[in-house]
């Protein structure tokens, strides 16, 4: 469910007309709905009510300071993956003490920064990393809390680039070797074994892999509790969102109309299936949702530059590009595309929706049918709140886009569009070229 819908002919985010935003702040611009994020958070928390639960928002999905603050206000902590993300949590005025630090390549400086700020735990992915954390903790004279990421070797049935819980990818320690890894960790003097972790992949749209992974790893987690007194288990993130029927899925009626066998994953179903498996462990449970919390809460607004009609093929050329939203180029992902002003008298148009960047991969959609739109009109790419802005680049010397947050009838810029001067401010012409 989300808060993007047509009021009359105009697409709104909550009570705000998106075309007004596009005119006010220009395009391309990301727009996020605070109410949608809050609903997503609350539904998931309620779905697992009764457990000792901490939601750690996987902030790599969307790490704008305002969004971090919004989730912190709701009670979230963070799953973070770099020193930069540690500093973002601090800059947002959010509490880092319930947050966890993941990732396969933590540097000494990052470990130090996290320890100095009282990180809840490091989620470690290899034995050399435990040695490094032990070393840094020793220098600081503290004990570093850790959980080992266990790779359960289940198939998440998602895109290869976002599968993480199979034995042939770089993440975690296989379940069969995890006992030895914990034994090794226990021998380090500056390491405090505090929990266990897993994360099997992203954009999972069925319950089965989550259930399979929890069932597979739970007995080992119970052993860890008995042996080391661990206090928590993080079962990761990965809950998928709706991309195909993105707009329709904002309407409760759409959900009721889905047949039970094919109904997309809901936070209620996730909670119902996992709670009975998790409760008997008597542990604090961490969740690390990223995409689920923000994905359907954001759209990318873009302006039509040209409609180029070809012989067999037409191209709708827009002012957003793969540098602003790389998911279609990187993951072949689908984003629904809708006009900001609906007009039933217009003909349908089938076209490739493309950006201006000099790459054939700069294509948001192939042979997409939508209402005919022309130069100067606006369209929205739906479900762009996760892995959108955070993955953007400056390719083709394009400035990073603006971001706007809406709450009810209020809206404000949370990230001002970058300028060309900002983009080149760290560049220099060396003396040997200019003399
Ligand atoms: C990326 C990531 C997440 C979040 O994944 P989503 O699919 O966005 O929910 C959670 N935990 C870890 C360890 C991750 O790397």
Coordinates of N, CA and C in Angstrom, one line a residue, residues 128-235:
X128 N 39.4 -13.4 9.0 CA 40.4 -12.2 9.0 C 39.7 -10.9 9.5
X129 N 38.4 -10.8 9.2 CA 37.8 -9.6 9.7 C 37.7 -9.6 11.2
X130 N 37.4 -10.8 11.8 CA 37.4 -10.9 13.3 C 38.7 -10.5 13.9
X131 N 39.8 -10.9 13.3 CA 41.1 -10.6 13.7 C 41.3 -9.0 13.7
X132 N 40.9 -8.4 12.6 CA 41.0 -7.0 12.4 C 40.2 -6.2 13.5
X133 N 39.0 -6.7 13.7 CA 38.1 -6.0 14.7 C 38.7 -6.1 16.1
X134 N 39.3 -7.3 16.4 CA 39.9 -7.6 17.7 C 41.1 -6.7 17.9
X135 N 41.9 -6.5 16.8 CA 43.0 -5.6 16.9 C 42.7 -4.2 17.2
X136 N 41.7 -3.6 16.4 CA 41.2 -2.2 16.6 C 40.6 -2.1 18.0
X137 N 39.8 -3.0 18.5 CA 39.2 -2.9 19.8 C 40.3 -2.9 20.9
X138 N 41.3 -3.8 20.7 CA 42.5 -3.8 21.6 C 43.1 -2.4 21.8
X139 N 43.3 -1.8 20.6 CA 44.0 -0.5 20.7 C 43.2 0.5 21.4
X140 N 41.8 0.4 21.3 CA 40.9 1.3 22.0 C 40.6 0.9 23.4
X141 N 41.1 -0.3 23.8 CA 40.8 -0.8 25.1 C 39.4 -1.2 25.4
X142 N 38.7 -1.6 24.4 CA 37.3 -2.0 24.5 C 37.1 -3.5 24.0
X143 N 35.9 -4.0 24.3 CA 35.5 -5.3 23.7 C 34.6 -5.0 22.5
X144 N 34.8 -5.6 21.4 CA 33.9 -5.3 20.2 C 32.8 -6.3 20.1
X145 N 31.6 -5.9 20.1 CA 30.4 -6.9 20.0 C 30.3 -7.3 18.6
X146 N 30.2 -8.6 18.4 CA 30.0 -9.1 17.0 C 28.9 -10.2 16.9
X147 N 28.4 -10.3 15.7 CA 27.6 -11.5 15.3 C 28.3 -12.0 14.0
X148 N 28.3 -13.3 13.8 CA 28.8 -13.8 12.5 C 27.7 -14.0 11.5
X149 N 27.9 -13.6 10.3 CA 26.9 -13.8 9.2 C 27.0 -15.2 8.7
X150 N 25.9 -15.9 8.9 CA 25.8 -17.3 8.5 C 25.1 -17.4 7.2
X151 N 25.8 -18.0 6.2 CA 25.2 -18.2 4.9 C 24.5 -19.5 4.9
X152 N 23.1 -19.5 4.8 CA 22.4 -20.7 5.0 C 22.3 -21.6 3.7
X153 N 22.8 -21.1 2.6 CA 22.8 -21.8 1.3 C 21.3 -22.2 0.9
X154 N 20.5 -21.2 0.9 CA 19.1 -21.3 0.3 C 19.0 -20.4 -0.9
X155 N 18.2 -20.9 -1.8 CA 18.0 -20.1 -3.0 C 16.9 -19.1 -2.8
X156 N 17.2 -17.8 -3.0 CA 16.2 -16.8 -2.7 C 15.3 -16.6 -4.0
X157 N 15.6 -17.3 -5.1 CA 14.9 -17.2 -6.3 C 14.7 -15.7 -6.7
X158 N 15.7 -14.9 -6.7 CA 15.7 -13.5 -7.1 C 16.8 -13.3 -8.1
X159 N 16.9 -12.1 -8.6 CA 18.0 -11.8 -9.6 C 19.4 -12.1 -9.1
X160 N 20.2 -12.7 -10.0 CA 21.5 -13.1 -9.5 C 22.4 -12.1 -8.8
X161 N 22.2 -10.8 -9.2 CA 23.0 -9.7 -8.6 C 22.5 -9.4 -7.2
X162 N 21.4 -9.9 -6.8 CA 20.9 -9.6 -5.5 C 20.6 -10.8 -4.7
X163 N 21.2 -11.9 -5.1 CA 21.1 -13.2 -4.3 C 22.4 -13.2 -3.4
X164 N 22.2 -13.4 -2.1 CA 23.4 -13.3 -1.2 C 23.5 -14.6 -0.3
X165 N 22.5 -15.4 -0.3 CA 22.5 -16.5 0.7 C 22.8 -17.9 0.1
X166 N 23.4 -17.9 -1.1 CA 23.9 -19.1 -1.7 C 25.4 -19.3 -1.4
X167 N 25.8 -20.6 -1.3 CA 27.2 -20.8 -0.9 C 28.2 -20.3 -1.9
X168 N 27.8 -20.0 -3.2 CA 28.7 -19.5 -4.2 C 28.8 -18.0 -4.2
X169 N 28.2 -17.3 -3.3 CA 28.5 -15.8 -3.3 C 29.3 -15.4 -2.1
X170 N 29.8 -14.2 -2.2 CA 30.9 -13.7 -1.3 C 30.4 -13.5 0.2
X171 N 29.2 -13.6 0.5 CA 28.7 -13.2 1.8 C 28.7 -14.3 2.8
X172 N 29.1 -14.0 4.0 CA 28.9 -14.8 5.2 C 29.8 -16.1 5.2
X173 N 29.5 -16.9 6.2 CA 30.3 -18.1 6.4 C 29.3 -19.2 6.4
X174 N 29.6 -20.3 5.6 CA 28.6 -21.4 5.4 C 28.2 -22.0 6.7
X175 N 27.0 -22.4 6.8 CA 26.5 -23.0 8.1 C 27.4 -24.1 8.6
X176 N 27.9 -24.9 7.7 CA 28.8 -26.0 8.1 C 30.1 -25.6 8.7
X177 N 30.5 -24.3 8.4 CA 31.8 -23.9 9.0 C 31.5 -22.8 10.1
X178 N 30.3 -22.5 10.4 CA 30.0 -21.4 11.3 C 30.4 -21.8 12.7
X179 N 30.2 -23.1 13.2 CA 30.6 -23.4 14.5 C 32.1 -23.2 14.8
X180 N 32.9 -23.5 13.8 CA 34.3 -23.3 13.9 C 34.7 -21.8 13.9
X181 N 33.9 -21.0 13.1 CA 34.2 -19.6 13.1 C 33.9 -19.0 14.5
X182 N 32.8 -19.4 15.1 CA 32.4 -18.9 16.5 C 33.5 -19.4 17.5
X183 N 34.0 -20.6 17.4 CA 35.0 -21.1 18.3 C 36.3 -20.2 18.1
X184 N 36.6 -19.9 16.9 CA 37.8 -19.0 16.6 C 37.5 -17.6 17.2
X185 N 36.3 -17.1 17.0 CA 36.0 -15.8 17.5 C 36.2 -15.7 19.1
X186 N 35.7 -16.8 19.7 CA 35.7 -16.9 21.2 C 37.1 -16.8 21.7
X187 N 38.1 -17.1 20.9 CA 39.5 -17.1 21.4 C 40.1 -15.7 21.4
X188 N 39.5 -14.8 20.7 CA 40.1 -13.4 20.7 C 39.7 -12.7 21.9
X189 N 40.7 -12.0 22.6 CA 40.4 -11.4 23.9 C 39.5 -10.1 23.8
X190 N 39.5 -9.5 22.6 CA 38.8 -8.2 22.6 C 37.5 -8.3 21.8
X191 N 37.0 -9.6 21.6 CA 35.8 -9.8 20.9 C 34.7 -10.3 21.9
X192 N 33.5 -9.7 21.7 CA 32.4 -10.1 22.5 C 31.3 -10.8 21.6
X193 N 31.1 -12.1 21.7 CA 30.1 -12.7 20.9 C 28.7 -12.4 21.4
X194 N 28.0 -11.7 20.5 CA 26.7 -11.1 21.0 C 25.5 -11.7 20.2
X195 N 25.7 -12.1 19.0 CA 24.5 -12.6 18.2 C 24.9 -13.4 17.0
X196 N 23.9 -13.6 16.2 CA 24.0 -14.3 14.9 C 23.3 -13.5 13.9
X197 N 23.7 -13.7 12.6 CA 23.1 -12.9 11.5 C 23.0 -13.7 10.3
X198 N 22.0 -13.4 9.5 CA 21.9 -14.0 8.1 C 21.1 -13.0 7.2
X199 N 21.3 -13.1 5.9 CA 20.5 -12.2 5.0 C 20.6 -13.0 3.6
X200 N 19.5 -13.4 3.1 CA 19.6 -14.3 2.0 C 19.4 -13.7 0.6
X201 N 19.0 -12.4 0.6 CA 18.9 -11.8 -0.8 C 17.9 -10.7 -0.7
X202 N 17.7 -10.1 -1.9 CA 16.8 -8.9 -2.0 C 15.7 -9.2 -2.9
X203 N 14.6 -8.4 -2.7 CA 13.4 -8.5 -3.6 C 12.9 -9.9 -3.7
X204 N 12.7 -10.5 -2.5 CA 12.1 -11.8 -2.4 C 10.6 -11.6 -2.4
X205 N 9.9 -12.3 -3.2 CA 8.4 -12.1 -3.3 C 7.6 -13.3 -2.8
X206 N 8.3 -14.3 -2.3 CA 7.5 -15.4 -1.7 C 8.1 -15.7 -0.3
X207 N 7.3 -16.3 0.5 CA 7.7 -16.6 1.9 C 8.7 -17.7 2.0
X208 N 8.5 -18.7 1.1 CA 9.2 -20.0 1.3 C 10.7 -19.8 1.6
X209 N 11.5 -19.0 0.9 CA 12.9 -19.0 1.2 C 13.2 -18.4 2.6
X210 N 12.4 -17.4 3.1 CA 12.6 -16.9 4.4 C 12.4 -18.0 5.4
X211 N 11.3 -18.8 5.2 CA 10.9 -19.8 6.2 C 12.0 -20.9 6.2
X212 N 12.4 -21.3 5.0 CA 13.4 -22.3 4.8 C 14.7 -21.9 5.5
X213 N 15.1 -20.7 5.3 CA 16.4 -20.2 6.0 C 16.3 -20.2 7.5
X214 N 15.2 -19.7 8.0 CA 15.0 -19.6 9.4 C 15.0 -21.0 10.0
X215 N 14.2 -21.9 9.4 CA 14.2 -23.3 9.9 C 15.5 -23.9 9.9
X216 N 16.3 -23.6 8.8 CA 17.6 -24.3 8.7 C 18.6 -23.8 9.7
X217 N 18.5 -22.5 10.0 CA 19.6 -21.9 10.9 C 19.2 -21.9 12.4
X218 N 17.9 -22.0 12.7 CA 17.4 -21.8 14.1 C 18.1 -22.8 15.0
X219 N 18.2 -24.1 14.7 CA 18.8 -25.0 15.7 C 20.2 -24.6 16.1
X220 N 21.0 -24.1 15.1 CA 22.3 -23.6 15.3 C 22.3 -22.4 16.2
X221 N 21.4 -21.5 16.0 CA 21.3 -20.3 16.8 C 21.0 -20.6 18.2
X222 N 20.1 -21.6 18.4 CA 19.8 -22.1 19.8 C 21.1 -22.6 20.5
X223 N 21.9 -23.4 19.7 CA 23.2 -23.8 20.3 C 24.1 -22.7 20.7
X224 N 24.1 -21.7 19.8 CA 24.9 -20.5 20.1 C 24.5 -19.8 21.4
X225 N 23.2 -19.8 21.6 CA 22.7 -19.2 22.8 C 23.1 -20.0 24.0
X226 N 23.0 -21.3 23.9 CA 23.4 -22.2 25.0 C 24.9 -22.0 25.3
X227 N 25.7 -22.0 24.2 CA 27.2 -22.0 24.4 C 27.8 -20.7 24.7
X228 N 27.3 -19.6 24.0 CA 28.0 -18.3 24.2 C 27.1 -17.3 24.8
X229 N 25.9 -17.7 25.1 CA 24.9 -16.7 25.7 C 24.6 -15.5 24.7
X230 N 24.5 -15.8 23.4 CA 24.1 -14.8 22.5 C 22.7 -14.2 22.9
X231 N 22.5 -12.9 22.5 CA 21.3 -12.3 23.0 C 20.4 -11.9 21.8
X232 N 20.9 -12.0 20.5 CA 20.0 -11.6 19.4 C 20.3 -12.4 18.2
X233 N 19.4 -12.4 17.3 CA 19.5 -13.0 16.0 C 18.9 -12.0 15.0
X234 N 19.8 -11.6 14.0 CA 19.3 -10.8 12.9 C 19.0 -11.6 11.7
X235 N 17.8 -11.6 11.3 CA 17.4 -12.5 10.1 C 17.4 -11.7 8.8

